[in-house]
CSV table of C-alpha atoms in Angstrom, one decimal:
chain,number,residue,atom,x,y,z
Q,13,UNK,CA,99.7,134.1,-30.1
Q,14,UNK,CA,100.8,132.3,-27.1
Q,15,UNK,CA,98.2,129.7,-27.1
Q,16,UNK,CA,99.2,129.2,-30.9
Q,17,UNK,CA,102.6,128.6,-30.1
Q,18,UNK,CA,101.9,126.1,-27.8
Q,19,UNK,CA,100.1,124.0,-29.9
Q,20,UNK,CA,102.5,124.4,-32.6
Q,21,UNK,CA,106.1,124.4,-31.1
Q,22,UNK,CA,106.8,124.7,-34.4
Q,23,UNK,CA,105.5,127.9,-35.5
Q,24,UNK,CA,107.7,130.8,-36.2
Q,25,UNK,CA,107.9,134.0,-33.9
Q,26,UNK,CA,105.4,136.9,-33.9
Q,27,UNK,CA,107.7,138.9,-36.6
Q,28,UNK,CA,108.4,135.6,-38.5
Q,29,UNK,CA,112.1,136.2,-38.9
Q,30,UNK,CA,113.9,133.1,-36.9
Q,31,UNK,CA,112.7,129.4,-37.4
Q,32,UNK,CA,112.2,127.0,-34.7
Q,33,UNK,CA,115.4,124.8,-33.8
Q,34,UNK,CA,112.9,122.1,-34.4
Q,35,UNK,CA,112.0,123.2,-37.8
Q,36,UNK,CA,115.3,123.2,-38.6
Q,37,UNK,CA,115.8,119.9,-37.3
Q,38,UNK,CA,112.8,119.2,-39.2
Q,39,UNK,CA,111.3,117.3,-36.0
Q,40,UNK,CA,108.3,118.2,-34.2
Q,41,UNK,CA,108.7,117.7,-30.3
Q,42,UNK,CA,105.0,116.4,-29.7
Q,43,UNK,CA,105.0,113.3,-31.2
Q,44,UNK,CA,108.3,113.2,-30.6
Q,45,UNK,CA,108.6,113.2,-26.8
Q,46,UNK,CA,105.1,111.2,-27.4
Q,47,UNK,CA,106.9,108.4,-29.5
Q,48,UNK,CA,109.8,108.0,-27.6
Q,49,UNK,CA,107.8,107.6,-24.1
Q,50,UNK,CA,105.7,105.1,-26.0
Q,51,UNK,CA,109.2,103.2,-26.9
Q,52,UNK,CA,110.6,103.6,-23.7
Q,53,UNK,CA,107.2,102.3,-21.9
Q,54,UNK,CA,107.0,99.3,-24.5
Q,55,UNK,CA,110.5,98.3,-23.6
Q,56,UNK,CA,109.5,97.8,-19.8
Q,57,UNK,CA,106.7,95.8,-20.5
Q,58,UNK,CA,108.9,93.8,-23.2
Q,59,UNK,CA,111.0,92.8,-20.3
Q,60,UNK,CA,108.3,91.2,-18.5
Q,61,UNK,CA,106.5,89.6,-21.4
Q,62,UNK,CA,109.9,87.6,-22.4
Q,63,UNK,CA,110.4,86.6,-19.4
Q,64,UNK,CA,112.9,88.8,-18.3
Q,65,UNK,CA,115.3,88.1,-20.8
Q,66,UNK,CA,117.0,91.2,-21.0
Q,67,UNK,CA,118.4,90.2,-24.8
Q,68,UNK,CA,115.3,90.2,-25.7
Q,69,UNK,CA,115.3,93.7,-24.6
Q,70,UNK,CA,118.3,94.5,-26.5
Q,71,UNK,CA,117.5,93.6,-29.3
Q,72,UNK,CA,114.3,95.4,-29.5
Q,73,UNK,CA,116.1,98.5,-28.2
Q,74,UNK,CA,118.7,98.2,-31.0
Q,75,UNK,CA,115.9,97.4,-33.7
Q,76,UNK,CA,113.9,100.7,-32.2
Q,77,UNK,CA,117.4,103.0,-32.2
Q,78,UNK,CA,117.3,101.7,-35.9
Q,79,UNK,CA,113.7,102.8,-36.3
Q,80,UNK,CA,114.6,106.3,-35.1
Q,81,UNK,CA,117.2,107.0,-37.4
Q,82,UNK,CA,115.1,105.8,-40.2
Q,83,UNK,CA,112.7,108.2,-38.8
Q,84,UNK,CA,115.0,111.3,-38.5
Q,85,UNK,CA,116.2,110.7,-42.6
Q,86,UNK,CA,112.1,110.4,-44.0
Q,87,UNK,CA,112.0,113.9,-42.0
Q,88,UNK,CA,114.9,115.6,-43.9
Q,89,UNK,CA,113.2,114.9,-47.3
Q,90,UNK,CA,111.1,117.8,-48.7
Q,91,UNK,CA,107.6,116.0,-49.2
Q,92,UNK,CA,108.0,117.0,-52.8
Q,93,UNK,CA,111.0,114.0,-52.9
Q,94,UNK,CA,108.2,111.6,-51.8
Q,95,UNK,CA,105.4,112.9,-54.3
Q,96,UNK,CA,107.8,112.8,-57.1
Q,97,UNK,CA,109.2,109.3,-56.1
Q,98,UNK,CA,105.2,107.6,-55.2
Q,99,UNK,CA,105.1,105.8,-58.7
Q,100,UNK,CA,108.3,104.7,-59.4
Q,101,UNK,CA,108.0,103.2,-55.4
Q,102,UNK,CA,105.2,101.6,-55.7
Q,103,UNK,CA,106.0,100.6,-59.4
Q,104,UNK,CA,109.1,98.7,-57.5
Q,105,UNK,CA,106.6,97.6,-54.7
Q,106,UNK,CA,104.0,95.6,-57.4
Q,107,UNK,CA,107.8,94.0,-59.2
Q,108,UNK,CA,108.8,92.8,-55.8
Q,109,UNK,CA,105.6,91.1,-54.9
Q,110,UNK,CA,105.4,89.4,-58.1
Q,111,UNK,CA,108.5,88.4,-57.2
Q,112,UNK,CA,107.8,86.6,-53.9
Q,113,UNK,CA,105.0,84.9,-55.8
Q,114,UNK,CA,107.3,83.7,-58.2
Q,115,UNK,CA,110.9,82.8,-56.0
Q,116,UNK,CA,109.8,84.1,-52.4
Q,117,UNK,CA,111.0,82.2,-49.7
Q,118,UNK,CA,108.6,80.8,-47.8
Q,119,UNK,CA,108.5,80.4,-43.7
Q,120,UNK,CA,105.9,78.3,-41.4
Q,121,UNK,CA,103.5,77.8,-44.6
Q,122,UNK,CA,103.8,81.5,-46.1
Q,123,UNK,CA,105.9,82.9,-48.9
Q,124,UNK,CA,106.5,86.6,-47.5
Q,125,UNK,CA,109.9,86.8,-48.5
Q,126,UNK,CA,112.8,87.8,-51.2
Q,127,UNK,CA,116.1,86.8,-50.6
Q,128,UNK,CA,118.1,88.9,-53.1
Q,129,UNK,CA,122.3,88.2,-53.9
Q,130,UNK,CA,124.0,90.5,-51.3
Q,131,UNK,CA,120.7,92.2,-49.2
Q,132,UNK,CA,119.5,91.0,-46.3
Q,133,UNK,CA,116.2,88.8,-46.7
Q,134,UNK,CA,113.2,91.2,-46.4
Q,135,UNK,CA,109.6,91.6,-46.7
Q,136,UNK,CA,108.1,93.9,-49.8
Q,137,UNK,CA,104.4,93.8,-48.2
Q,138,UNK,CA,105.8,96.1,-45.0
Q,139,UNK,CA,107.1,98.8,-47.5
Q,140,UNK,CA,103.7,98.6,-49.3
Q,141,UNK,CA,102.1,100.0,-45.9
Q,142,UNK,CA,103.5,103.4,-46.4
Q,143,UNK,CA,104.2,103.1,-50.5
Q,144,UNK,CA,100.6,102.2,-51.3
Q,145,UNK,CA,99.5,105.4,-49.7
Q,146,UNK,CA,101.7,107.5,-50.4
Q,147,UNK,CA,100.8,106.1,-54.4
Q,148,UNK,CA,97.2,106.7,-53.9
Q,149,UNK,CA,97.1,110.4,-52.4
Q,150,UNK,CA,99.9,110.9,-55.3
Q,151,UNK,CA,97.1,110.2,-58.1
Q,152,UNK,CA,94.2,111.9,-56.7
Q,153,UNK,CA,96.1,115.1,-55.6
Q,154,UNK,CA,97.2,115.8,-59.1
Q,155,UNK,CA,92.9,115.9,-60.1
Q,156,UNK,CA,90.4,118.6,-58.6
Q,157,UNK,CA,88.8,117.4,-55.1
Q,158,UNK,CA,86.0,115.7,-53.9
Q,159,UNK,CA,87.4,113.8,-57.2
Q,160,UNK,CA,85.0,112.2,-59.6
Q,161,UNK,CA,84.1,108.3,-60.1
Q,162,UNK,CA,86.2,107.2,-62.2
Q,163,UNK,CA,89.2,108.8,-60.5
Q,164,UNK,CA,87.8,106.8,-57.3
Q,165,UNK,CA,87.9,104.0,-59.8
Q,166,UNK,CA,91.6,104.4,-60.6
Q,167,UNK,CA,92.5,105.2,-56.7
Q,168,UNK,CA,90.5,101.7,-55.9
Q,169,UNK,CA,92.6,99.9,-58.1
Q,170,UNK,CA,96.0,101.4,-56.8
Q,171,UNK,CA,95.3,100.0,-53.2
Q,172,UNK,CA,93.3,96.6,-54.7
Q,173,UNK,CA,96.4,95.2,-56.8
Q,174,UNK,CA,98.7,94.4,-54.1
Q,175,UNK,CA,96.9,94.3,-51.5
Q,176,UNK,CA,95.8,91.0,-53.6
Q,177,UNK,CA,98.9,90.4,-54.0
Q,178,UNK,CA,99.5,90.4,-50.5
Q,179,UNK,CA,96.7,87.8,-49.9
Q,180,UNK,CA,97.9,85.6,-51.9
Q,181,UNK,CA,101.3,85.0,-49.5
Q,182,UNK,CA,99.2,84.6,-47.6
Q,183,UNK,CA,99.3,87.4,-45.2
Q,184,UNK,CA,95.7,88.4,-44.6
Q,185,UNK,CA,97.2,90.8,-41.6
Q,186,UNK,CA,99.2,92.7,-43.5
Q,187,UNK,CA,97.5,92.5,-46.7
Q,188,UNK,CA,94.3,94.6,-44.5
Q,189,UNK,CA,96.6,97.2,-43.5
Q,190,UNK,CA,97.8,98.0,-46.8
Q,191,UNK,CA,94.1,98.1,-48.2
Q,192,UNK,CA,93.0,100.2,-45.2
Q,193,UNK,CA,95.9,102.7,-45.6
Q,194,UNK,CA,94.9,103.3,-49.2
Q,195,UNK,CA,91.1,103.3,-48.8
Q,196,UNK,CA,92.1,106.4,-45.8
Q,197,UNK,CA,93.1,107.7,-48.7
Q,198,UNK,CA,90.3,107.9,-50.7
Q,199,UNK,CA,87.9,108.5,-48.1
Q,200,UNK,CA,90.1,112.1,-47.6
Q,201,UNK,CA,89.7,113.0,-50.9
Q,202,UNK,CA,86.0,113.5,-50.2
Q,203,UNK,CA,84.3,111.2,-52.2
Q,204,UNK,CA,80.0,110.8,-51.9
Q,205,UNK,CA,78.5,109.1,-49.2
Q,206,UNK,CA,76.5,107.3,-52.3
Q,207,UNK,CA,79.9,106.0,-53.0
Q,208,UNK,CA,80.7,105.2,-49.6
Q,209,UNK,CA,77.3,103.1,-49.2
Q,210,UNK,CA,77.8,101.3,-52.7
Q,211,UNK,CA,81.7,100.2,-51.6
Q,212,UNK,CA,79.9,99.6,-48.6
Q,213,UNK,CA,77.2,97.3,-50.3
Q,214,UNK,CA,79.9,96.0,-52.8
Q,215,UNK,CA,81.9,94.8,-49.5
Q,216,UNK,CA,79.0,92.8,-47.6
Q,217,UNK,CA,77.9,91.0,-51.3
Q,218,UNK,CA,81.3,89.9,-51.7
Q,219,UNK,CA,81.7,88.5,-48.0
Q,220,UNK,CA,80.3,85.1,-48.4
Q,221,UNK,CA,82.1,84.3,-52.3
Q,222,UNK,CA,85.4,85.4,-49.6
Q,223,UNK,CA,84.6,82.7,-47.6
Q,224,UNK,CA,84.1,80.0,-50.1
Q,225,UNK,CA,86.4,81.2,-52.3
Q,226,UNK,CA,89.1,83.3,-51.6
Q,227,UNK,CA,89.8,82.5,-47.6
Q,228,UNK,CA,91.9,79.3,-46.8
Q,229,UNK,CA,91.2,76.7,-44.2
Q,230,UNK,CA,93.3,78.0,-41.2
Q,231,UNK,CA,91.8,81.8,-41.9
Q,232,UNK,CA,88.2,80.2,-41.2
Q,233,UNK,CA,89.2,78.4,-38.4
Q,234,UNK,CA,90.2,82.1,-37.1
Q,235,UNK,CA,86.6,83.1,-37.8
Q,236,UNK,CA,85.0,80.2,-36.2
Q,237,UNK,CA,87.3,80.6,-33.1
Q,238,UNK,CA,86.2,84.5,-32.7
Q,239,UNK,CA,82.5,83.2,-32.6
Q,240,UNK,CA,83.0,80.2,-30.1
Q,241,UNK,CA,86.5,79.8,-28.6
Q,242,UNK,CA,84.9,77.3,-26.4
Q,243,UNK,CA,84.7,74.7,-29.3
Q,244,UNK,CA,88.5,73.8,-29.1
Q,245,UNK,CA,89.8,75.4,-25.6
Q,246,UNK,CA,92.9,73.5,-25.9
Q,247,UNK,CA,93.6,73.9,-29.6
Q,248,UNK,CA,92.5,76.8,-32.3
Q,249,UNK,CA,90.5,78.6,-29.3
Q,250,UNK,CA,93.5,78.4,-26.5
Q,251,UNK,CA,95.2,81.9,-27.7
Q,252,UNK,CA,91.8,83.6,-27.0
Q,253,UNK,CA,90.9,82.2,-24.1
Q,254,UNK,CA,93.9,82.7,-22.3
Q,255,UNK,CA,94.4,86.3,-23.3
Q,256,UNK,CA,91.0,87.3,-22.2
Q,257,UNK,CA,92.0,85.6,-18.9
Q,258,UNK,CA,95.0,87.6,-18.6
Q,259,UNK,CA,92.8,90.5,-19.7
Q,260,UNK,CA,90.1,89.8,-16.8
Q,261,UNK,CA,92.8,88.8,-14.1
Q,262,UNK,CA,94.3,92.3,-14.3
Q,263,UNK,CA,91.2,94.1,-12.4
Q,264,UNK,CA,91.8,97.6,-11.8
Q,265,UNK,CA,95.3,97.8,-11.0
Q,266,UNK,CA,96.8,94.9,-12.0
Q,267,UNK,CA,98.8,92.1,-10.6
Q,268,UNK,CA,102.1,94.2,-10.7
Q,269,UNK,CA,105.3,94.5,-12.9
Q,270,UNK,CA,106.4,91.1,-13.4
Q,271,UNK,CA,103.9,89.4,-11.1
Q,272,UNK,CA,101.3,88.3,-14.3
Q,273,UNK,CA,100.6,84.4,-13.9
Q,274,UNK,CA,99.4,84.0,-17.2
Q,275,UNK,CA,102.9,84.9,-19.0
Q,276,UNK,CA,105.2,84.0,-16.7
Q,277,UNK,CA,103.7,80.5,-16.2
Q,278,UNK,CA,103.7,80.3,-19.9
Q,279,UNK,CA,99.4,79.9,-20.5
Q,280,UNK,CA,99.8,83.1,-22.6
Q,281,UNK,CA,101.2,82.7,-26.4
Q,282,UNK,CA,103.5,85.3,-27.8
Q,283,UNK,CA,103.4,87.3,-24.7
Q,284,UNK,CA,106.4,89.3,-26.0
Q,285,UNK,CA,104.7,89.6,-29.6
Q,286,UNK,CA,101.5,89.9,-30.5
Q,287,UNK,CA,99.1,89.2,-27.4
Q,288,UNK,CA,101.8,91.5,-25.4
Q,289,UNK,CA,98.3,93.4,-24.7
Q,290,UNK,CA,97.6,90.9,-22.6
Q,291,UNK,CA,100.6,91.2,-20.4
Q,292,UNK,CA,100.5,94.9,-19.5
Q,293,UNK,CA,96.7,94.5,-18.9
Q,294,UNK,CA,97.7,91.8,-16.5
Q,295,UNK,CA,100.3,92.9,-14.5
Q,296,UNK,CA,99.0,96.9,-14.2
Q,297,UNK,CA,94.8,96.8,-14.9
Q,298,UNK,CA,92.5,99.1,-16.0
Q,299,UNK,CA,94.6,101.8,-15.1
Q,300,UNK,CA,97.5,100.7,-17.1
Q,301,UNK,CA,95.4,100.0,-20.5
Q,302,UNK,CA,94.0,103.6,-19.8
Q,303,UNK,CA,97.4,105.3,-20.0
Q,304,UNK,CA,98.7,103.3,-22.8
Q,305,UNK,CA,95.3,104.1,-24.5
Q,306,UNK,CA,95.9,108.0,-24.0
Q,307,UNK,CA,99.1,107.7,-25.2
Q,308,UNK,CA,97.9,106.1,-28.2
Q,309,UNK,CA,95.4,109.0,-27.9
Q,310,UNK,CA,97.4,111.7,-28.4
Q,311,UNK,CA,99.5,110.5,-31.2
Q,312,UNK,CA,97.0,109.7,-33.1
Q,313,UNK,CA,95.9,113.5,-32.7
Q,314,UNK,CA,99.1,114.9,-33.0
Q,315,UNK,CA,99.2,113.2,-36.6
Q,316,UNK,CA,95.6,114.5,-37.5
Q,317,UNK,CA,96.5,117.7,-36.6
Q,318,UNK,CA,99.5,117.6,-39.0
Q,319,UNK,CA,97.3,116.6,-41.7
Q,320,UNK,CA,94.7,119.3,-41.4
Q,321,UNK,CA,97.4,121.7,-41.3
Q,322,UNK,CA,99.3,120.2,-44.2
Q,323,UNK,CA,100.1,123.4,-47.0
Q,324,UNK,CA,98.4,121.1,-50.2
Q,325,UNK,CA,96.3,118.3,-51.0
Q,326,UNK,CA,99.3,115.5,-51.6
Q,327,UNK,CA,100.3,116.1,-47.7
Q,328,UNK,CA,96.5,116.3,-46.3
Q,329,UNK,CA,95.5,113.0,-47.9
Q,330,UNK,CA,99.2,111.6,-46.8
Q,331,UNK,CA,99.0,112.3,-43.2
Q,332,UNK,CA,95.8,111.8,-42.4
Q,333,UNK,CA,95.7,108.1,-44.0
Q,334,UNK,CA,98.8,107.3,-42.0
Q,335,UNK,CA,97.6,108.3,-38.7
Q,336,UNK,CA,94.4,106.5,-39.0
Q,337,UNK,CA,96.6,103.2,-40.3
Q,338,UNK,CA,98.6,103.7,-37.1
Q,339,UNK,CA,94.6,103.7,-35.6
Q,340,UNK,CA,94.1,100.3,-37.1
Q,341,UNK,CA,97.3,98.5,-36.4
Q,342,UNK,CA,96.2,99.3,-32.4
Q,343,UNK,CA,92.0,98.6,-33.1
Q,344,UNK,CA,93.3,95.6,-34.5
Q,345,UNK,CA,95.6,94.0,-32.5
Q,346,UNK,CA,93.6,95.1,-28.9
Q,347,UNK,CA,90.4,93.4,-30.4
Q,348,UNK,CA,92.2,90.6,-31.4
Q,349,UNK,CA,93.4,89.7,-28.4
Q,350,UNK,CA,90.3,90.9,-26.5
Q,351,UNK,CA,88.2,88.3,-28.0
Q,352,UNK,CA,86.5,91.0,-30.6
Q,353,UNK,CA,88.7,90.5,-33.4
Q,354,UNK,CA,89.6,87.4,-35.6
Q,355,UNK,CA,93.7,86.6,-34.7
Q,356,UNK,CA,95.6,87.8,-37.9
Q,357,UNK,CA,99.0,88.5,-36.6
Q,358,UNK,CA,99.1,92.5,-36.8
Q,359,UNK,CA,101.7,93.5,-33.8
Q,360,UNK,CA,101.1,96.1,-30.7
Q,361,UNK,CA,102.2,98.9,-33.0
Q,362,UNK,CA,105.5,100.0,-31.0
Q,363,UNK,CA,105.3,97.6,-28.2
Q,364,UNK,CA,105.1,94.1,-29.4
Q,365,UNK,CA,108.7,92.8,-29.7
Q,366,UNK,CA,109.8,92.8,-33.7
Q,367,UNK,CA,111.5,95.1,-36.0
Q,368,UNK,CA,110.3,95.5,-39.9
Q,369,UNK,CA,106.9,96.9,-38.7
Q,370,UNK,CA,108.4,99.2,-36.2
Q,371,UNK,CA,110.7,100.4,-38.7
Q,372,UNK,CA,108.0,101.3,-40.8
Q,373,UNK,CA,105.6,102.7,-38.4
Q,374,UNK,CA,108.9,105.2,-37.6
Q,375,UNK,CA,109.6,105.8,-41.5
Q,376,UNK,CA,105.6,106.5,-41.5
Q,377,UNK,CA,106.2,109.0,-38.5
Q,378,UNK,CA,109.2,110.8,-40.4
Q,379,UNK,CA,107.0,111.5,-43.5
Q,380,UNK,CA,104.5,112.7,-41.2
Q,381,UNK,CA,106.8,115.3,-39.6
Q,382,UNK,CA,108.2,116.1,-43.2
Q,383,UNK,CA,104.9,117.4,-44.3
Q,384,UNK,CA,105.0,119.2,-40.8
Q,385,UNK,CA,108.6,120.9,-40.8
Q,386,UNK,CA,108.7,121.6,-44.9
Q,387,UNK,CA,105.7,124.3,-44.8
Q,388,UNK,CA,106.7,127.5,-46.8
Q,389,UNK,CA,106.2,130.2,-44.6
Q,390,UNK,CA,103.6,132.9,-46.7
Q,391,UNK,CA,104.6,136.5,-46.8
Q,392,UNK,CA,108.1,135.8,-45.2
């Protein structure tokens, strides 16, 4: 019993009569002493990747306070609100990126953006990374599991409508979390590893009619430049090369806090955003990418271990798809700027300075611990 209640803080006592202070807080302490030393550790290496501008910092500490509050309201909700709320969300979600096709407001080449009389301007394709989802394990929960093909069908076509949407901003980044995040989904439901190797198949046939057809100009040159940076060291391949030089410079224990050449002498692109990798690898090694990897570690299982103890099928296919999304967002963005990954602009999830993804990666976290803090207690 003891061992139980130190994996689950959680967990009510031997005669089941008292609740936790953090179920009644509806927080679990894990992930969130995890989350906030993640926050607190990001901020430091922020400082150094801006250059020391502490406004920077601000900011980003304002914009994460924000995330945490966002965070501690998605926890409050039973996870029957968000169940009963999935299509009408993500009915609202498909309306808003039709929308930014149609009268978006378009940035550096990109039309990501609504602009609506009296709201801030904000971007529908981040709410899609926790609506689409949230939609998808919705629709299979409500049929018997490992569900059958055509069910699969329907779930493909949930996650496939926006995230072409999303494409079509572009935002190629963003548009492969979404389709990921969904696609967790359906993998959870249990569907045949004969469907698996046929979406599998359908994927590598479609690969090259991507290329020619449905990938732009710049999104090639991002391939090209993953295969040979080499080709155009001081134009499309410069990111790379100078973030796996940061990468390599680092050694074992680094250069120290505020001592990274690459940054600081301004070789290194979007040190503070999305090659911010590069930076902490830099200035504390080996050893400093091994305990921001363990961190990322043990949230990740916190958040599987929330899904397999989930109370019904809605909350197991939920959690589990958002802690591997939270997996991809960090696969993606270290690879990209180790050199293993084309560059498509997906942020240090909780480091890299910025606030709509943060705020959703929080809101994400909050559902997470929803599922986690709302289980009926059996026989009490």
């Amino acid at each position: 019993m003891a061992f139980k209640t130190l994996l689950d803080p959680t967990a009510t006592n031997p005669l089941g009569r008292h609740r936790s202070i953090w179920m009644a807080l509806h927080l679990d302490p894990i992930l969130l002493l995890l989350l906030l030393l993640l926050v607190f550790g990001g901020l430091f290496v922020l400082y150094s990747g801006a250059d020391r501008n502490l406004e920077v910092v601000k900011a980003q500490g304002i914009r994460m306070g924000v995330a945490f509050v966002v965070m501690l309201v998605f926890a409050q909700l039973d996870p029957s609100v968000f169940r009963r709320w999935a299509p009408w969300l993500y009915g609202a979600g498909v309306i808003s990126l039709i929308a930014v096709i149609l009268v978006g407001v378009g940035a550096k080449g990109a039309q990501r953006w609504l602009a609506l009389p009296g709201l801030p301007r904000f971007q529908p394709s981040e709410l899609m990374k926790l609506v689409v989802p949230m939609m998808a394990a919705w629709y299979l929960s409500r049929h018997f599991l490992p569900p059958r093909g055509r069910h699969v069908a329907v779930g493909l076509a949930i996650v496939l409508v926006p995230m072409v949407m999303i494409m079509k901003q572009p935002d190629l980044g963003t548009s492969l979390l979404v389709g990921l995040a969904g696609i967790f989904v359906v993998f959870f439901a249990g569907i045949s590893w004969k469907l698996i190797a046929a979406f599998v198949a359908m994927v590598s046939v479609s690969a090259p009619l991507m290329w020619f057809f449905g990938m732009r100009e710049y999104q090639k040159q991002r391939v090209l430049t993953l295969l040979d940076p080499q080709s155009d060291p001081l134009g499309a391949g410069w990111n790379i090369i100078q973030s796996k030089t940061a990468i390599g410079s680092g050694g074992l224990e680094g250069k120290g806090w505020l001592q990274g050449t690459q940054s600081h002498l301004e070789f290194l692109p979007e040190s503070h955003t999305d090659f911010i990798v590069a930076v902490l690898a830099e200035e504390f090694g080996f050893i400093g990418m091994l305990v921001l990897m363990t961190m990322y570690f043990l949230i990740i299982l916190r958040c599987l271990y929330i899904a397999a103890t989930a109370q019904d099928s809605f909350g197991r296919l939920l959690a589990g798809a958002l802690a591997m999304t939270f997996f991809i967002y960090i696969f993606v963005n270290v690879g990209m700027v180790s050199g293993l990954l084309p560059v498509v602009g997906v942020p240090l999830p909780l480091i890299s300075y910025g606030g709509t993804s943060s705020v959703t990666l929080m809101a994400a976290f909050g559902v997470l611990m929803s599922i986690h803090t709302h289980r009926r207690m059996i026989g009490a």
